[in-house]
Amino acid sequence: MDGSSLPLNARHVLTKELIINRINMFVNGIAIVALFYYRATTLGRIIETRETPLVPYLIVVFSEIMFTFMWILYQAYRWRPVKLEVYPERLTGDEKLPPVDVFVCTADPSKEPSLGVMNTVVSALALDYPPDKLAVYLQDDGGSYVTLNAIREAWKLARFWVPFRRKYELKIACPAAYLLSKESAHENFIGSSEFAAEKKMIEKKYAEFQEALEKNSVNASASVSRDHAPAIEVITDENGDSNLKDIPLLVYTAREKRPAHPHHFKGGALNVLLRVSAVITNAPYFLVLDCDMYCNNPSSARGAMCFYLDPKIAPKIAWVQYPQKFHNLSEYDIYGGSLNAIYKSAIGFDGLQGPNLYGCNFVMTRESIYGIGKIEKDVDLNQLKKTFGSSNEFINSLYKSYIPQLPEHRKPSAELQKELQLLASCTYDNGTDWGEEVGYRYFTVVEDAITSLSLHCKGWISVYIDPASPCFLGATTTNLNDMLVQQTRWAFGLMQIGLSRFNPLIYGPLRMSILESLCYAYNFLESLYVFPVYGLAIIPPICLLYGIPLYPKVTDPYFIVFAFIFLSARLKHIQETVAFGDPLRNTVYELRVWMMKSVACYFYAVLNGILDRLGLREANFSLTSKVVDDEQETRFKQGVYDFQVSPALLIPICSLYILNLAAFIIGIARLFQKKDELLAQAVLSFFVVIVNYHLVEGMFLRKDKGRIAPSVTLLSIAVSAIILACGSLLVFY
């Protein structure tokens, strides 16, 4: 068969997982129906006889209804799991590859150190793609001179690194990662004295680069501005001695920011990059990276083209999503930093219209984000300005015949600079549809979610690919505080959408498939787990203390129904963990993370979401620090939890744990009296206690710096006593 006729991509339905999933859905569905039949008949008897306090019983029933609702939503992910493969080696010559722009966003060099950010920039410049068809844009939201000086140093390093990586066909695009790895060159160059000499030169240049950034980063926090004019600089050599054709274009952008104008966080930054890049390079595709997510396998752009150059599906694809993988993972994934819980659902999303945007590591088409195709005939200029703003040059970039105005020497003319200043101004989109109906949707910190929902509702599809060699690697959170803060931020943003007109259960069903709507609904409404988790973490243990049964007797046939649903959920989790290739212990780690998120992160997400909906809370965005703490890093690698966490996040977790621990210990006496009736409640509290044993260690057994502070433990005991006192009042109703 001719190489040009071979498929560029392949879709494999995971038949084994599909069969297991659907059998599990069917059997559990029957069990759930039986459970609610039992609850309905028992509730009628309780109302008549008052043999069990009504309010606690209703809370437990409500919790079970909420768990069932979330379970139904999640089954959409399991309906049709698929895995995609790409074959970039089958792509035809470089001359047929379309241009690609790369967008990298950063905000504060004191929290996002320049060395990591610039390694990301240099790795993007070193992608395996024709240099004349690749451009890299760095958006600096802090307008920092530290970042501007750092990108100039990055260019100096790239002059040597990019040709070196291409010449010796290195499989790692990031210079820092390469120099720390055992990888040499392509086998054809192994043993070459020329390669050895050039590698030493690269090591020297990188050491100089690192030293320059260290000197430049002194007092980095003082360099950050929230009130500055726009600045755009195309980075080139001061003396012009580089061969520009060998190195992709590099552009520094700092959009205008003023305290009186909302800047819309990352969504606003990407909108500016879309406009600025349109008049400089105007590539039909763009790759979005986080500043700490460097290019590892340099084939990512070519991998995406395996879909965009496939005429059968290309017209329908809005974006190609790669997973976020991390270089600093420990063998003990105690904080769920691998995000595998998310990617297990991605293979199910891929079997529908495709995954939502994950915030970075995706290649998207301008056509999809603009909402129109390239303009071929005359249209109303006023209408275009109403949609895309007042820049004539930007509007011209929408036409198929448009040729960007950047000269070959890469020095923008005065006229182009003036246009760039306009496009990067903070008032450019005032009074236009930009950011509302086109561009990145402005929606606090989860612009990607609302954007992807809107595109899927317009009939676009997306794809998710996970190559054996990760295309991108970043730094995951290595302590509990950062994980909880990050998850709270994400959950709040998603909850905002769930409480808006974009709620997928309302906005989605008439615009996209029902299953896709359910997937989005689970994603946006996951914080609702807070209600059933609190309900079952409080009411059953309190009733255990008072000897009040809430579940069937052991001798009742319906006891088997409850036991089956509980055990089935645990076994399904184990099966998915093993099938995904994770070690068995990750089931415990993932369960702990889910419980902590449900109690702390989701609580604040729902609370802040409601306050925001009522106009009582202003949206804000906090960066997750990329600065490494050596002690925390050591504990992380040893699989030891670091409990140096904000008390506001830790006290709810510890309080409910102490309540269940006390209920189990004291309730054992009740269990001897009513073993047949209270066993289910005792098992439930014991399950909470044993899964979260790390909390006992942190509160009572550990003496190191990473333990739970005694003050937090005392406050948690007080809060659990208050919960017990308030909950006890419900026993009498």
XYZ file of C-alpha atoms in Angstrom:
733
model
C 0.000 0.000 0.000
C 1.264 3.513 -0.841
C 2.403 5.400 2.276
C 0.288 8.414 1.313
C -2.873 6.292 1.351
C -2.314 4.895 4.835
C -4.557 6.365 7.561
C -3.057 9.126 9.683
C -5.064 8.116 12.739
C -7.031 5.174 14.100
C -9.840 4.817 16.622
C -10.041 1.642 18.716
C -13.113 0.876 20.797
C -12.032 -0.673 24.107
C -14.413 -3.619 23.834
C -13.474 -5.310 27.094
C -13.995 -2.129 29.129
C -17.206 -1.378 27.226
C -18.711 -4.775 28.111
C -17.655 -4.534 31.764
C -19.050 -0.997 32.014
C -22.434 -1.829 30.555
C -22.876 -4.955 32.654
C -21.968 -2.900 35.702
C -24.509 -0.229 34.738
C -27.265 -2.795 34.247
C -26.689 -4.735 37.461
C -26.177 -1.643 39.585
C -29.229 -0.039 38.033
C -31.366 -2.965 39.217
C -29.818 -2.790 42.690
C -30.469 0.964 42.925
C -34.121 0.478 41.964
C -34.402 -2.154 44.706
C -32.750 0.216 47.197
C -35.236 2.992 46.543
C -38.142 0.556 46.646
C -36.974 -0.391 50.138
C -36.609 3.275 51.126
C -40.068 4.170 49.804
C -41.860 1.337 51.605
C -39.905 1.885 54.817
C -40.476 5.644 54.736
C -44.232 5.096 54.617
C -44.031 2.877 57.694
C -41.818 5.369 59.543
C -44.255 8.196 58.900
C -47.026 6.091 60.444
C -45.175 4.497 63.356
C -42.351 6.995 64.056
C -40.130 3.992 64.828
C -37.163 5.993 63.430
C -36.659 9.787 63.647
C -37.971 11.178 60.369
C -35.515 14.023 59.677
C -32.306 11.936 59.914
C -33.895 9.267 57.745
C -34.900 11.826 55.103
C -31.362 13.266 55.071
C -29.941 9.804 54.407
C -32.488 9.188 51.633
C -31.668 12.576 50.091
C -27.955 11.703 50.200
C -28.623 8.424 48.407
C -30.673 10.252 45.773
C -27.803 12.694 45.199
C -25.258 9.870 44.909
C -27.541 8.138 42.411
C -27.924 11.343 40.388
C -24.147 11.763 40.174
C -23.721 8.064 39.347
C -26.156 8.374 36.434
C -24.265 11.372 35.071
C -20.945 9.545 35.273
C -22.173 6.521 33.324
C -22.028 8.634 30.158
C -18.225 8.513 30.423
C -18.351 4.722 30.587
C -20.726 4.193 27.683
C -18.220 3.947 24.836
C -14.551 4.121 25.842
C -12.140 4.478 22.924
C -8.416 4.995 22.389
C -6.981 6.987 19.508
C -3.644 6.498 17.789
C -1.773 8.788 15.409
C 0.908 8.064 12.826
C 2.888 11.290 12.269
C 5.514 9.403 10.281
C 2.886 9.019 7.534
C 2.530 12.766 7.026
C 3.704 13.968 3.646
C 6.441 16.589 3.132
C 6.970 19.621 5.360
C 5.863 21.925 2.558
C 2.278 20.673 3.014
C 2.162 21.260 6.774
C 0.116 24.317 7.817
C 1.577 26.993 10.126
C 1.091 26.708 13.912
C 1.274 29.416 16.585
C 2.197 28.469 20.157
C 0.730 30.463 23.064
C 2.338 30.456 26.515
C 0.889 32.488 29.401
C 2.682 33.612 32.564
C 1.818 36.160 35.219
C 4.318 36.451 38.062
C 8.026 35.476 37.963
C 8.147 35.234 41.766
C 5.589 32.384 41.690
C 6.428 31.047 38.234
C 10.259 31.121 38.167
C 11.768 32.345 34.928
C 13.964 29.268 34.479
C 10.949 26.973 34.173
C 8.968 29.396 32.006
C 11.835 29.936 29.591
C 12.523 26.216 29.318
C 8.912 25.924 28.163
C 9.453 28.702 25.605
C 12.712 27.219 24.281
C 11.199 23.722 24.104
C 8.319 25.104 22.016
C 10.810 26.696 19.638
C 12.455 23.257 19.308
C 9.313 21.380 18.243
C 9.697 18.994 15.318
C 8.052 21.342 12.848
C 9.291 23.514 9.988
C 10.757 26.630 11.671
C 9.259 28.951 9.066
C 5.795 27.604 9.958
C 6.145 27.841 13.739
C 5.863 30.890 15.998
C 5.938 31.122 19.794
C 4.156 33.882 21.733
C 4.671 34.534 25.441
C 1.956 36.565 27.165
C 3.290 38.208 30.337
C 0.323 39.313 32.421
C 2.604 40.890 34.999
C 4.273 43.206 32.492
C 7.510 42.291 34.270
C 10.950 43.438 33.153
C 12.235 40.205 34.715
C 10.207 38.179 32.214
C 11.151 40.425 29.293
C 14.858 40.122 30.056
C 14.455 36.372 30.574
C 12.874 35.826 27.150
C 15.765 37.709 25.557
C 18.140 35.299 27.301
C 15.954 32.391 26.135
C 16.392 33.543 22.540
C 20.169 33.503 22.944
C 20.005 29.898 24.178
C 17.524 28.884 21.448
C 19.986 30.009 18.733
C 22.163 27.069 19.765
C 19.662 24.588 21.223
C 17.138 24.500 18.362
C 19.644 23.602 15.595
C 21.353 21.123 17.971
C 18.093 19.290 18.736
C 17.127 19.136 15.081
C 20.569 18.088 13.843
C 20.895 15.162 16.241
C 17.171 14.252 16.226
C 16.830 14.421 19.999
C 13.611 12.994 21.430
C 13.426 15.602 24.206
C 12.684 19.196 23.200
C 13.380 20.834 26.572
C 17.065 21.643 27.229
C 16.830 21.284 31.039
C 15.106 17.913 30.762
C 17.554 16.698 28.133
C 20.641 17.636 30.142
C 19.240 15.811 33.191
C 18.281 12.708 31.205
C 20.333 9.761 29.976
C 19.310 10.344 26.368
C 22.083 10.822 23.873
C 21.532 11.572 20.201
C 19.918 9.542 17.459
C 21.692 6.190 17.087
C 23.309 7.415 13.869
C 25.328 9.967 15.844
C 26.302 7.912 18.900
C 30.078 7.970 19.320
C 30.457 11.038 17.136
C 33.182 13.395 18.363
C 31.321 16.280 16.728
C 28.200 15.483 18.758
C 30.221 15.237 21.988
C 31.833 18.613 21.330
C 28.523 20.298 20.507
C 26.864 18.807 23.589
C 29.587 20.311 25.780
C 28.955 23.636 24.096
C 25.220 23.314 24.856
C 25.969 22.502 28.502
C 28.115 25.639 28.708
C 25.472 27.833 27.053
C 22.772 26.454 29.354
C 24.898 27.158 32.449
C 25.365 30.756 31.240
C 21.630 31.002 30.568
C 20.803 29.699 34.054
C 23.232 32.104 35.717
C 21.818 35.056 33.771
C 18.268 34.224 34.834
C 19.281 33.885 38.477
C 20.835 37.352 38.443
C 17.858 38.739 36.557
C 15.287 37.283 38.987
C 16.445 39.181 42.081
C 13.407 40.902 43.649
C 11.141 39.419 40.977
C 7.926 40.162 42.881
C 8.619 43.919 42.727
C 8.744 43.761 38.932
C 5.115 42.687 38.582
C 2.619 45.366 37.587
C -1.169 45.398 37.516
C -1.259 48.814 35.866
C 0.767 49.072 32.677
C 0.564 49.925 28.991
C 0.698 47.203 26.316
C 4.121 46.044 25.150
C 4.904 43.800 22.174
C 8.428 42.887 21.147
C 9.549 40.492 18.425
C 12.698 38.944 19.874
C 15.750 38.987 17.611
C 19.513 39.358 17.959
C 20.682 42.843 18.727
C 23.518 42.461 16.243
C 21.480 40.396 13.773
C 24.019 37.598 13.405
C 21.552 34.658 13.571
C 20.097 32.875 10.594
C 16.457 33.672 11.339
C 15.182 31.017 8.953
C 16.534 28.274 11.226
C 14.717 29.428 14.351
C 10.949 29.969 14.733
C 9.565 33.424 15.457
C 9.495 34.453 19.140
C 7.237 37.252 20.365
C 6.886 38.818 23.827
C 3.472 40.285 24.637
C 2.307 42.141 27.726
C -1.299 43.224 27.284
C -2.472 46.457 28.827
C -3.837 46.136 32.359
C -5.621 48.819 34.335
C -7.231 48.449 37.783
C -10.519 49.849 36.527
C -10.841 47.330 33.674
C -11.582 43.623 34.181
C -8.855 41.534 32.560
C -10.624 38.142 32.628
C -7.570 36.198 33.714
C -6.250 33.547 31.321
C -9.196 33.885 28.936
C -8.426 37.551 28.434
C -4.743 36.766 27.921
C -5.493 34.187 25.218
C -7.873 36.553 23.455
C -5.093 39.132 23.188
C -2.690 36.495 21.861
C -5.244 35.477 19.243
C -5.535 39.068 18.015
C -1.839 39.965 18.174
C -0.725 36.745 16.452
C -3.357 37.234 13.744
C -1.560 40.252 12.312
C 1.961 38.831 12.764
C 1.721 35.196 11.636
C -2.005 34.310 11.472
C -1.460 30.532 11.641
C -4.716 28.592 11.180
C -3.879 26.474 14.256
C -2.597 27.381 17.702
C -1.153 25.331 20.552
C -1.805 26.492 24.135
C 0.702 25.665 26.893
C 0.925 26.513 30.577
C 4.170 28.237 31.443
C 5.371 25.235 33.466
C 4.294 22.607 30.919
C 7.313 22.159 28.674
C 7.407 20.275 25.374
C 8.927 16.856 25.971
C 8.263 14.723 22.899
C 8.689 17.252 20.051
C 6.068 15.588 17.819
C 2.931 17.157 19.329
C 2.187 19.545 16.447
C 2.652 16.767 13.886
C 0.436 14.482 15.976
C -2.368 17.033 15.849
C -1.957 17.339 12.087
C -2.769 13.637 11.816
C -6.341 14.759 12.452
C -6.349 18.175 10.813
C -4.950 16.777 7.554
C -7.420 13.897 7.494
C -10.075 15.112 5.024
C -12.721 12.778 6.466
C -12.842 14.387 9.899
C -10.790 17.598 9.714
C -13.724 19.951 8.926
C -15.465 18.900 12.155
C -12.534 19.016 14.600
C -12.165 22.123 16.751
C -9.298 20.965 18.944
C -6.930 18.111 19.679
C -6.314 17.602 23.393
C -3.189 16.080 24.902
C -3.056 15.030 28.573
C -1.118 16.860 31.249
C 1.718 14.622 32.419
C 4.201 15.487 35.146
C 7.933 15.034 35.621
C 7.912 15.398 39.419
C 5.506 12.603 40.344
C 6.321 10.332 43.259
C 5.664 6.596 43.200
C 3.136 7.462 45.917
C 0.478 9.590 44.206
C -0.958 10.713 47.539
C -2.376 14.020 46.254
C -3.796 12.661 42.984
C -1.304 14.856 41.161
C -1.158 12.575 38.129
C -4.773 13.626 37.351
C -5.399 10.056 36.201
C -8.882 10.242 37.703
C -9.640 12.851 35.011
C -7.985 10.961 32.166
C -9.884 7.772 32.963
C -13.004 9.703 31.976
C -11.320 11.189 28.881
C -11.353 7.852 27.040
C -15.112 7.807 27.551
C -15.496 11.420 26.424
C -13.553 10.495 23.282
C -16.218 7.946 22.385
C -18.773 10.770 22.116
C -18.086 14.255 20.709
C -14.712 14.360 22.407
C -13.272 15.822 25.617
C -13.626 19.304 26.974
C -10.608 21.587 27.035
C -8.211 20.876 29.899
C -6.702 24.347 30.045
C -3.494 23.642 28.167
C -1.784 21.142 25.845
C -4.342 21.476 23.069
C -4.144 22.459 19.408
C -7.160 24.431 18.192
C -8.308 26.003 14.945
C -8.808 29.744 14.623
C -11.880 29.050 12.544
C -13.633 27.330 15.434
C -12.730 29.946 18.028
C -13.682 32.849 15.740
C -16.995 31.218 14.937
C -16.617 31.755 11.174
C -14.607 30.388 8.275
C -12.174 32.491 6.282
C -14.114 35.244 4.520
C -14.209 34.815 0.757
C -16.593 37.526 -0.373
C -17.676 40.991 0.611
C -19.397 41.258 3.957
C -20.710 44.132 6.004
C -17.592 45.826 7.472
C -19.609 47.424 10.281
C -20.914 44.032 11.343
C -17.393 42.633 11.355
C -16.264 45.526 13.540
C -19.171 44.903 15.891
C -17.933 41.344 16.266
C -14.150 41.643 16.009
C -13.437 45.215 17.071
C -12.145 48.327 15.342
C -8.807 47.105 13.957
C -8.901 47.048 10.168
C -5.733 44.954 10.074
C -7.245 42.339 12.379
C -10.405 42.221 10.282
C -8.298 41.834 7.146
C -6.677 38.783 8.754
C -10.066 37.039 8.506
C -9.837 36.962 4.715
C -8.264 34.015 2.926
C -6.097 36.336 0.868
C -4.507 38.003 3.916
C -0.714 38.061 4.170
C 0.787 39.080 7.563
C 2.755 42.310 7.534
C 5.872 41.286 9.510
C 9.032 41.821 7.370
C 11.597 39.063 6.918
C 14.012 40.786 9.300
C 11.264 40.439 11.952
C 11.212 44.115 12.950
C 7.618 45.431 12.914
C 7.003 48.705 11.109
C 5.737 51.719 13.051
C 2.290 51.175 11.522
C 2.194 47.530 12.603
C 3.400 48.415 16.103
C 0.561 50.913 16.404
C -1.915 48.216 15.374
C -0.426 45.764 17.891
C -0.775 48.334 20.687
C -4.453 48.697 19.813
C -5.074 44.943 19.732
C -3.397 44.469 23.123
C -5.238 47.341 24.805
C -7.582 46.588 27.712
C -10.531 48.400 26.082
C -10.287 46.823 22.620
C -13.285 44.533 22.985
C -15.545 47.027 24.773
C -18.879 47.176 23.005
C -18.090 44.203 20.750
C -19.095 40.555 20.676
C -15.493 39.495 21.305
C -15.322 37.382 24.434
C -19.069 36.807 24.439
C -19.867 35.135 21.141
C -16.357 34.732 19.667
C -12.915 34.252 21.110
C -12.320 32.744 24.515
C -15.459 33.037 26.638
C -14.943 35.183 29.702
C -15.888 33.053 32.667
C -13.530 33.619 35.603
C -10.854 30.926 35.735
C -12.439 28.169 33.635
C -12.675 29.886 30.269
C -11.770 26.587 28.624
C -14.829 24.799 29.970
C -17.394 27.311 28.711
C -15.552 27.643 25.402
C -15.501 23.898 24.788
C -19.157 23.536 25.786
C -20.153 26.279 23.329
C -18.158 24.712 20.491
C -19.542 21.226 21.101
C -23.038 22.693 21.112
C -22.326 24.176 17.665
C -21.527 20.734 16.255
C -17.740 20.758 16.551
C -15.949 17.686 17.859
C -12.648 17.213 19.669
C -10.224 14.347 20.123
C -7.975 13.168 22.948
C -4.669 11.433 22.284
C -2.231 10.047 24.825
C 1.038 8.958 23.160
C 3.337 6.474 24.877
C 5.988 9.182 25.173
C 4.401 12.255 26.837
C 4.340 15.273 24.537
C 4.224 17.701 27.460
C 5.523 17.506 31.015
C 4.897 19.891 33.872
C 5.127 20.174 37.642
C 2.235 18.864 39.717
C 1.344 19.956 43.243
C 3.546 18.284 45.847
C 1.784 19.312 49.038
C -1.740 19.082 50.394
C -2.317 22.815 50.691
C -1.575 23.536 47.023
C -3.708 20.584 45.948
C -6.720 21.700 47.997
C -6.381 25.344 46.936
C -6.067 24.349 43.273
C -9.011 21.965 43.431
C -11.132 24.570 45.225
C -10.350 27.102 42.506
C -11.235 24.651 39.740
C -14.393 23.445 41.481
C -15.611 26.996 42.093
C -15.135 27.972 38.467
C -16.981 24.891 37.252
C -19.740 25.486 39.785
C -20.199 28.997 38.421
C -21.022 27.485 35.050
C -23.293 24.882 36.642
C -25.301 27.690 38.240
C -25.451 29.755 35.047
C -27.527 29.582 31.887
C -24.801 27.312 30.486
C -25.788 24.469 32.801
C -25.380 21.475 30.451
C -28.635 19.849 31.583
C -30.488 22.932 30.319
C -28.207 24.376 27.647
C -26.875 21.145 26.188
C -29.532 18.507 25.360
C -31.022 20.373 22.385
C -27.602 21.379 21.052
C -25.509 18.202 21.419
C -25.935 14.534 22.266
C -27.566 13.591 25.558
C -24.526 11.572 26.635
C -22.172 14.493 25.933
C -24.482 16.742 27.970
C -24.354 14.294 30.876
C -20.543 14.248 30.744
C -20.403 18.028 30.897
C -23.021 18.066 33.658
C -20.936 15.732 35.804
C -17.888 17.900 35.180
C -19.616 21.153 36.108
C -21.758 19.802 38.979
C -19.218 17.520 40.657
C -19.174 19.860 43.664
C -22.706 18.681 44.504
C -21.051 15.644 46.084
C -20.657 17.888 49.128
C -24.309 17.305 50.087
C -24.419 13.479 50.172
C -20.908 13.263 51.638
C -21.774 15.565 54.530
C -25.124 13.834 54.950
C -23.617 10.348 55.270
C -20.557 11.537 57.216
C -22.733 13.122 59.924
C -26.118 11.431 60.280
C -25.263 7.678 60.337
C -22.479 8.036 62.952
C -24.651 10.189 65.219
C -27.498 7.701 64.925
C -25.003 4.918 65.669
C -24.178 6.642 68.953
C -27.870 6.726 69.856
C -28.539 3.194 68.668
C -30.897 4.337 65.899
C -30.811 2.072 62.818
C -30.950 3.657 59.359
C -30.271 0.582 57.223
C -31.840 -2.889 56.908
C -31.102 -5.615 59.448
C -28.420 -8.107 58.484
C -31.154 -10.757 58.233
C -33.236 -8.575 55.901
C -32.783 -9.512 52.197
C -32.431 -5.800 51.387
C -29.200 -5.694 53.411
C -27.641 -7.588 50.511
C -28.753 -4.787 48.153
C -26.950 -2.105 50.175
C -23.875 -4.295 50.629
C -23.793 -5.096 46.908
C -23.939 -1.422 45.852
C -21.157 -0.509 48.271
C -18.874 -3.384 47.292
C -19.648 -2.996 43.596
C -18.517 0.635 43.669
C -15.257 -0.315 45.354
C -14.570 -3.208 42.969
C -15.346 -1.051 39.915
C -12.869 1.523 41.141
C -10.218 -1.178 41.540
C -10.953 -2.561 38.070
C -10.607 0.879 36.447
C -7.385 1.594 38.317
C -5.794 -1.680 37.233
C -7.078 -1.346 33.641
C -5.535 2.138 33.454
C -2.178 0.706 34.459
C -1.939 2.274 37.920
C -0.769 0.395 41.027
C -3.505 -0.972 43.273
C -2.618 1.400 46.123
C -3.805 4.298 43.966
C -7.395 3.256 44.666
C -6.843 4.284 48.286
C -5.030 7.493 47.356
C -7.741 8.490 44.884
C -10.487 7.730 47.401
C -8.766 9.845 50.045
C -8.365 12.742 47.625
C -12.037 12.482 46.610
C -13.163 12.512 50.266
C -10.970 15.501 51.137
C -12.125 17.384 48.049
C -15.780 16.634 48.793
C -15.540 17.862 52.382
C -13.328 20.926 51.876
C -13.000 22.005 48.227
C -16.567 21.311 47.139
C -17.962 22.951 50.279
C -16.272 26.253 49.470
C -16.977 25.869 45.755
C -20.735 25.587 46.349
C -20.731 28.332 48.977
C -18.749 30.738 46.789
C -20.782 29.772 43.738
C -24.011 30.727 45.494
C -22.510 33.965 46.839
C -21.202 34.800 43.378
C -24.609 34.128 41.872
C -26.125 36.538 44.405
C -23.511 39.153 43.562
C -21.907 38.952 47.001
C -18.492 37.712 45.874
C -16.031 39.116 43.356
C -14.179 36.569 41.216
C -10.469 36.310 41.899
C -7.618 34.153 40.708
C -4.687 32.845 42.720
C -1.668 31.224 41.118
C -0.456 27.874 42.331
C 3.146 28.488 43.312
C 5.740 26.670 41.198
C 8.486 27.345 43.773
C 9.720 24.080 45.314
C 10.018 23.587 49.096
C 12.708 20.964 49.756
C 11.164 19.579 52.967
C 7.741 19.237 51.410
C 9.298 17.668 48.331
C 11.062 15.065 50.498
C 7.861 14.118 52.329
C 6.036 13.908 49.008
C 8.567 11.469 47.558
C 8.338 9.341 50.703
C 4.534 9.176 50.481
C 4.110 11.171 53.707
C 1.296 13.713 53.848
C 2.216 17.320 54.531
C -0.525 18.905 56.643
C 0.764 22.479 56.556
C -2.611 23.510 55.220
C -4.879 26.489 55.713
C -7.082 25.731 58.774
C -10.149 26.765 56.771
C -9.526 23.785 54.476
C -8.241 21.308 57.058
C -10.725 21.776 59.936
C -13.795 20.486 58.023
C -11.853 17.352 57.027
C -10.543 16.653 60.528
C -13.865 17.472 62.219
C -15.854 14.906 60.255
C -13.091 12.359 60.719
C -13.074 12.832 64.505
C -16.871 12.493 64.561
C -16.718 9.170 62.718
C -13.786 7.941 64.817
C -15.611 8.721 68.069
C -18.854 7.230 66.763
C -17.140 4.005 65.784
C -15.275 3.613 69.074
C -18.249 4.458 71.269
C -20.726 2.768 68.956
C -19.046 -0.609 69.377
C -20.951 -0.973 72.667
C -24.208 -0.290 70.835
C -23.177 -2.814 68.219
C -23.141 -5.590 70.816
C -26.704 -4.654 71.780
C -28.116 -4.246 68.253
C -25.635 -5.998 66.006
C -28.309 -7.023 63.552
C -29.556 -3.449 63.103
C -26.439 -1.265 63.412
C -23.807 -3.237 61.511
C -24.161 -1.178 58.302
C -23.624 2.116 60.156
C -20.652 0.725 62.061
C -19.081 -0.508 58.810
C -19.649 2.897 57.191
C -17.849 4.760 60.010
C -15.096 2.134 60.102
C -14.599 2.558 56.348
C -14.170 6.331 56.762
C -11.744 5.814 59.656
C -9.577 3.170 58.010
C -9.361 4.841 54.570
C -8.327 8.133 56.165
C -5.914 6.692 58.699
C -3.383 9.314 57.597
C -5.456 11.873 59.529
C -4.988 9.931 62.785
C -1.259 9.916 62.124
C -1.251 13.644 61.407
C -3.272 14.594 64.481
C -2.012 12.228 67.176
C 1.035 10.171 66.142
C 3.402 12.375 64.152
C 5.749 14.952 65.675
C 7.439 16.338 62.538
C 6.874 19.739 60.961
C 4.376 18.325 58.464
C 1.923 17.052 61.102
C -1.478 18.603 61.745
C -0.990 21.541 64.089
C -2.292 20.896 67.647
C -4.405 24.051 67.392
C -6.136 22.642 64.292
C -6.735 19.338 66.073
C -8.287 21.112 69.090
C -10.472 23.289 66.891
C -11.557 20.213 64.926
C -12.542 18.436 68.144
C -14.597 21.480 69.139
C -16.279 21.657 65.736
C -17.071 17.931 65.776
C -18.621 18.386 69.243
C -20.796 21.195 67.880
C -21.821 19.040 64.917
C -22.681 16.212 67.303
C -24.740 18.527 69.506
C -26.649 20.024 66.583
C -27.094 16.637 64.930
C -28.392 15.158 68.160
C -31.320 17.565 68.030
C -32.403 15.924 64.784
C -32.661 12.562 66.510
C -35.795 13.734 68.224
C -37.589 14.783 65.036
